[in-house]
Amino acid sequence: MKNLTVVKVGGGVLENEESSSQFLKAFAALEGNKLLVHGGGRLADQYLLKLGLKPNMVNGRRVTDKDTLEVVTMVYGGLVNKQLVANLQSRKVNAIGLTGADGNLIVSVKRPSDDGVDWGFVGDPIEVNADTLNDLVGQGTVPVIAPLTHDGKGTLLNTNADTMATVVSVALARHYEVTLIFAFDKAGVLTDVDDDNSVVEKIDEAGFAEMKASGQIHSGMIPKLESAFEALNEGIRKIRIVGFANISNEKAGTTLQLEK
């Protein structure tokens, strides 16, 4: 079975020209089959504020009303996605920009309200068209997927990029030996968020629960790790959380592992 590397990169990396360039250089250098899922939340926040709209986050996930959906669609599916594709083409990577609606790649259901939170147009994936993605990868292209899905009834849905990277990895595991890498602006999972030398080299679900309870892990890292452990339990070969410039360094960052 061939190998595939799925990389998810956060918007915080992409909004800065220097870090974005470093990441794209590292991604372009990855050998073999690869696929990129990207975020763009910080840039979306900037555009929301410019339009007089207030970003609304709950436990690291974005509440998405109609106006917010329009903005994130333009930012994620347009500006960020197409800039990534153009920059990868300049590095001789034959990238193709997609959302979950393109080619019916990812179908979601609208998230129901819970704990008093009306999530609005937020989608939870229920189906991934792995055969189409496999065909694209097999043709030598590199899919670059924005964090937008659809409900099959004409409505776009804002979907957490970590979740998208996870479900795509799980779906493609029947075609490839998949390594999933979460690349962001920290060196890995840290015991002290302000100290990049405090990297946790390996973490299991019990360790994650302890760090979450103590407050060492919070905000956007919570859904990232929840999604990652979900994938690990569903047969993904390897999962790493690592700094954006070190995605090809096997010794860098945090490796997730199942309970012993």
CSV table of C-alpha atoms in Angstrom, one decimal:
chain,number,residue,atom,x,y,z
A,1,MET,CA,0.0,0.0,0.0
A,2,LYS,CA,1.3,3.4,-0.9
A,3,ASN,CA,2.0,6.2,1.6
A,4,LEU,CA,0.0,9.4,1.9
A,5,THR,CA,0.8,12.4,4.0
A,6,VAL,CA,-2.1,14.6,5.0
A,7,VAL,CA,-1.1,18.0,6.4
A,8,LYS,CA,-3.4,20.4,8.1
A,9,VAL,CA,-2.0,23.9,8.5
A,10,GLY,CA,-3.5,26.6,10.6
A,11,GLY,CA,-4.5,30.1,9.5
A,12,GLY,CA,-2.1,31.7,12.0
A,13,VAL,CA,0.8,30.3,9.9
A,14,LEU,CA,-0.7,31.4,6.6
A,15,GLU,CA,-1.5,35.0,7.5
A,16,ASN,CA,2.2,35.9,8.0
A,17,GLU,CA,4.2,36.0,4.7
A,18,GLU,CA,7.5,34.7,6.3
A,19,SER,CA,5.9,31.7,8.1
A,20,SER,CA,3.7,30.9,5.1
A,21,SER,CA,6.7,30.8,2.9
A,22,GLN,CA,8.6,28.6,5.3
A,23,PHE,CA,5.7,26.2,5.5
A,24,LEU,CA,5.1,26.0,1.8
A,25,LYS,CA,8.8,25.3,1.2
A,26,ALA,CA,8.6,22.4,3.8
A,27,PHE,CA,5.4,21.1,2.3
A,28,ALA,CA,6.7,21.2,-1.3
A,29,ALA,CA,9.7,19.2,-0.1
A,30,LEU,CA,7.6,16.4,1.3
A,31,GLU,CA,8.2,13.3,-0.9
A,32,GLY,CA,5.4,11.1,-2.2
A,33,ASN,CA,1.7,11.5,-2.2
A,34,LYS,CA,0.3,14.4,-0.2
A,35,LEU,CA,-2.8,16.5,0.5
A,36,LEU,CA,-3.2,19.8,2.3
A,37,VAL,CA,-6.2,20.9,4.5
A,38,HIS,CA,-6.0,24.6,5.6
A,39,GLY,CA,-7.6,26.9,8.1
A,40,GLY,CA,-7.8,30.7,7.9
A,41,GLY,CA,-9.6,31.7,11.1
A,42,ARG,CA,-7.5,34.7,12.0
A,43,LEU,CA,-7.8,36.2,8.6
A,44,ALA,CA,-11.5,35.6,8.7
A,45,ASP,CA,-11.7,37.4,12.0
A,46,GLN,CA,-9.9,40.4,10.5
A,47,TYR,CA,-12.5,40.6,7.7
A,48,LEU,CA,-15.4,40.1,10.0
A,49,LEU,CA,-14.2,43.0,12.1
A,50,LYS,CA,-13.7,45.2,9.0
A,51,LEU,CA,-17.3,44.6,8.2
A,52,GLY,CA,-18.5,45.4,11.7
A,53,LEU,CA,-19.2,41.8,12.6
A,54,LYS,CA,-18.1,40.2,15.8
A,55,PRO,CA,-16.3,36.8,15.7
A,56,ASN,CA,-17.9,34.3,18.1
A,57,MET,CA,-15.9,31.3,19.3
A,58,VAL,CA,-17.0,28.6,21.8
A,59,ASN,CA,-14.4,26.0,22.9
A,60,GLY,CA,-12.2,26.7,19.9
A,61,ARG,CA,-15.0,26.4,17.4
A,62,ARG,CA,-16.7,29.2,15.4
A,63,VAL,CA,-20.4,30.0,15.8
A,64,THR,CA,-21.4,30.8,12.2
A,65,ASP,CA,-24.5,32.9,11.4
A,66,LYS,CA,-25.5,33.8,7.9
A,67,ASP,CA,-23.2,36.8,7.6
A,68,THR,CA,-20.3,35.0,9.1
A,69,LEU,CA,-20.8,32.1,6.6
A,70,GLU,CA,-20.6,34.5,3.7
A,71,VAL,CA,-17.3,36.0,5.0
A,72,VAL,CA,-15.6,32.6,5.8
A,73,THR,CA,-16.7,31.3,2.4
A,74,MET,CA,-14.9,34.2,0.7
A,75,VAL,CA,-11.8,34.0,2.9
A,76,TYR,CA,-11.4,30.2,3.1
A,77,GLY,CA,-12.7,29.1,-0.3
A,78,GLY,CA,-11.4,32.1,-2.1
A,79,LEU,CA,-8.5,34.2,-0.9
A,80,VAL,CA,-6.6,31.7,1.3
A,81,ASN,CA,-7.3,28.7,-0.9
A,82,LYS,CA,-6.3,30.2,-4.2
A,83,GLN,CA,-3.2,32.0,-2.8
A,84,LEU,CA,-2.0,28.6,-1.5
A,85,VAL,CA,-2.6,27.0,-4.8
A,86,ALA,CA,-0.8,29.7,-6.7
A,87,ASN,CA,2.2,29.6,-4.3
A,88,LEU,CA,2.4,25.9,-4.5
A,89,GLN,CA,2.3,26.0,-8.3
A,90,SER,CA,5.3,28.4,-8.1
A,91,ARG,CA,7.1,25.7,-6.2
A,92,LYS,CA,6.4,23.1,-8.9
A,93,VAL,CA,3.6,21.4,-6.8
A,94,ASN,CA,0.6,20.7,-9.1
A,95,ALA,CA,-2.0,21.8,-6.5
A,96,ILE,CA,-5.8,21.9,-7.1
A,97,GLY,CA,-8.0,24.0,-4.8
A,98,LEU,CA,-11.2,22.5,-3.4
A,99,THR,CA,-13.9,22.8,-0.9
A,100,GLY,CA,-16.0,19.9,0.4
A,101,ALA,CA,-18.7,20.9,-2.1
A,102,ASP,CA,-16.4,20.4,-5.1
A,103,GLY,CA,-16.8,16.9,-6.6
A,104,ASN,CA,-19.1,16.2,-3.7
A,105,LEU,CA,-16.0,15.6,-1.6
A,106,ILE,CA,-17.4,16.1,1.9
A,107,VAL,CA,-21.1,16.1,3.0
A,108,SER,CA,-22.0,17.3,6.4
A,109,VAL,CA,-25.0,17.7,8.6
A,110,LYS,CA,-25.8,21.0,10.3
A,111,ARG,CA,-24.7,20.8,13.9
A,112,PRO,CA,-27.6,20.9,16.3
A,113,SER,CA,-27.7,23.4,19.2
A,114,ASP,CA,-26.2,22.1,22.4
A,115,ASP,CA,-25.6,23.6,25.9
A,116,GLY,CA,-27.5,26.6,24.8
A,117,VAL,CA,-25.2,27.3,21.8
A,118,ASP,CA,-26.8,27.8,18.4
A,119,TRP,CA,-23.9,26.9,16.1
A,120,GLY,CA,-25.7,28.3,13.0
A,121,PHE,CA,-24.2,27.1,9.7
A,122,VAL,CA,-21.6,24.7,11.1
A,123,GLY,CA,-21.2,21.3,9.6
A,124,ASP,CA,-20.2,18.0,11.0
A,125,PRO,CA,-18.9,15.6,8.2
A,126,ILE,CA,-20.9,12.4,7.6
A,127,GLU,CA,-19.5,11.3,4.3
A,128,VAL,CA,-16.1,11.7,2.4
A,129,ASN,CA,-15.8,10.8,-1.3
A,130,ALA,CA,-12.5,9.0,-0.9
A,131,ASP,CA,-12.6,7.6,-4.4
A,132,THR,CA,-12.5,11.0,-6.0
A,133,LEU,CA,-9.7,12.2,-3.7
A,134,ASN,CA,-7.8,9.0,-4.5
A,135,ASP,CA,-8.3,9.6,-8.3
A,136,LEU,CA,-6.9,13.2,-7.9
A,137,VAL,CA,-3.9,12.0,-5.9
A,138,GLY,CA,-3.3,9.2,-8.4
A,139,GLN,CA,-3.2,11.7,-11.3
A,140,GLY,CA,-0.3,13.4,-9.6
A,141,THR,CA,-2.3,16.4,-8.3
A,142,VAL,CA,-2.1,17.7,-4.7
A,143,PRO,CA,-5.6,18.5,-3.3
A,144,VAL,CA,-5.7,21.7,-1.2
A,145,ILE,CA,-8.9,21.7,0.7
A,146,ALA,CA,-10.6,24.6,2.4
A,147,PRO,CA,-12.6,24.1,5.6
A,148,LEU,CA,-16.1,24.3,3.9
A,149,THR,CA,-18.5,21.4,3.3
A,150,HIS,CA,-22.1,21.2,2.1
A,151,ASP,CA,-25.3,19.5,3.1
A,152,GLY,CA,-26.2,18.0,-0.3
A,153,LYS,CA,-29.2,20.4,-0.4
A,154,GLY,CA,-27.4,23.5,-1.6
A,155,THR,CA,-26.1,24.9,1.7
A,156,LEU,CA,-22.5,25.5,2.4
A,157,LEU,CA,-21.3,24.8,6.0
A,158,ASN,CA,-18.3,26.1,7.9
A,159,THR,CA,-16.4,23.0,9.2
A,160,ASN,CA,-13.5,22.8,11.6
A,161,ALA,CA,-10.3,22.3,9.5
A,162,ASP,CA,-8.8,19.8,12.1
A,163,THR,CA,-12.0,17.7,11.8
A,164,MET,CA,-11.8,17.8,8.0
A,165,ALA,CA,-8.2,16.7,8.0
A,166,THR,CA,-9.2,13.9,10.3
A,167,VAL,CA,-12.1,12.5,8.3
A,168,VAL,CA,-10.2,12.8,5.1
A,169,SER,CA,-7.4,10.8,6.6
A,170,VAL,CA,-9.7,8.1,7.9
A,171,ALA,CA,-11.5,7.8,4.6
A,172,LEU,CA,-8.3,7.6,2.6
A,173,ALA,CA,-6.8,4.9,5.0
A,174,ARG,CA,-8.4,2.2,2.8
A,175,HIS,CA,-6.2,3.4,-0.1
A,176,TYR,CA,-3.0,4.4,1.6
A,177,GLU,CA,-0.9,4.2,4.7
A,178,VAL,CA,-1.8,7.6,6.1
A,179,THR,CA,0.4,9.9,8.2
A,180,LEU,CA,-1.6,12.9,9.5
A,181,ILE,CA,0.4,16.0,10.5
A,182,PHE,CA,-1.1,19.1,12.2
A,183,ALA,CA,1.3,22.0,11.4
A,184,PHE,CA,0.9,25.2,13.4
A,185,ASP,CA,2.8,28.1,15.0
A,186,LYS,CA,4.0,26.2,18.1
A,187,ALA,CA,6.6,23.5,18.3
A,188,GLY,CA,4.1,20.8,19.4
A,189,VAL,CA,1.8,20.1,22.4
A,190,LEU,CA,3.4,22.2,25.2
A,191,THR,CA,3.2,22.0,28.9
A,192,ASP,CA,3.8,25.8,28.9
A,193,VAL,CA,2.2,27.6,26.0
A,194,ASP,CA,4.8,30.3,26.2
A,195,ASP,CA,7.8,28.0,26.2
A,196,ASP,CA,8.5,26.2,22.9
A,197,ASN,CA,11.1,24.0,24.7
A,198,SER,CA,8.3,22.4,26.8
A,199,VAL,CA,7.2,20.0,24.0
A,200,VAL,CA,5.4,16.8,25.1
A,201,GLU,CA,7.2,14.3,22.8
A,202,LYS,CA,4.4,11.7,23.2
A,203,ILE,CA,0.9,11.9,24.5
A,204,ASP,CA,-2.0,9.4,24.9
A,205,GLU,CA,-5.6,10.0,25.6
A,206,ALA,CA,-5.1,9.8,29.4
A,207,GLY,CA,-2.4,12.4,29.3
A,208,PHE,CA,-4.6,14.6,27.1
A,209,ALA,CA,-7.4,14.4,29.6
A,210,GLU,CA,-5.1,15.4,32.5
A,211,MET,CA,-3.7,18.3,30.6
A,212,LYS,CA,-7.2,19.5,29.6
A,213,ALA,CA,-8.4,19.3,33.2
A,214,SER,CA,-5.4,21.3,34.4
A,215,GLY,CA,-5.9,24.0,31.8
A,216,GLN,CA,-2.5,23.3,30.1
A,217,ILE,CA,-4.5,22.3,26.9
A,218,HIS,CA,-7.3,24.7,26.0
A,219,SER,CA,-9.0,26.6,23.2
A,220,GLY,CA,-8.3,25.4,19.7
A,221,MET,CA,-5.9,22.7,20.8
A,222,ILE,CA,-8.9,20.8,22.4
A,223,PRO,CA,-10.8,20.1,19.1
A,224,LYS,CA,-7.4,19.4,17.4
A,225,LEU,CA,-6.5,16.7,19.8
A,226,GLU,CA,-10.0,15.3,20.0
A,227,SER,CA,-10.0,14.9,16.2
A,228,ALA,CA,-6.5,13.4,16.2
A,229,PHE,CA,-7.3,10.7,18.8
A,230,GLU,CA,-10.4,9.9,16.9
A,231,ALA,CA,-8.4,9.3,13.8
A,232,LEU,CA,-5.8,7.3,15.6
A,233,ASN,CA,-8.5,5.0,16.9
A,234,GLU,CA,-9.8,4.5,13.4
A,235,GLY,CA,-6.5,3.2,11.9
A,236,ILE,CA,-4.4,6.2,10.9
A,237,ARG,CA,-0.8,5.0,10.9
A,238,LYS,CA,0.8,8.0,12.6
A,239,ILE,CA,-0.3,11.4,13.9
A,240,ARG,CA,2.1,14.3,14.7
A,241,ILE,CA,1.5,17.8,15.9
A,242,VAL,CA,4.5,19.9,15.0
A,243,GLY,CA,5.8,23.4,14.1
A,244,PHE,CA,5.1,24.5,10.6
A,245,ALA,CA,8.8,24.5,9.4
A,246,ASN,CA,9.5,21.0,10.8
A,247,ILE,CA,6.9,18.8,9.2
A,248,SER,CA,9.5,16.6,7.6
A,249,ASN,CA,11.5,16.2,10.8
A,250,GLU,CA,10.4,12.9,12.3
A,251,LYS,CA,11.9,13.8,15.7
A,252,ALA,CA,10.2,17.2,16.0
A,253,GLY,CA,6.9,17.9,17.7
A,254,THR,CA,4.4,15.6,19.5
A,255,THR,CA,3.5,12.1,18.4
A,256,LEU,CA,0.1,10.8,19.5
A,257,GLN,CA,-0.1,7.3,20.7
A,258,LEU,CA,-2.9,4.9,21.8
A,259,GLU,CA,-3.2,3.7,25.4
A,260,LYS,CA,-0.8,0.9,26.3
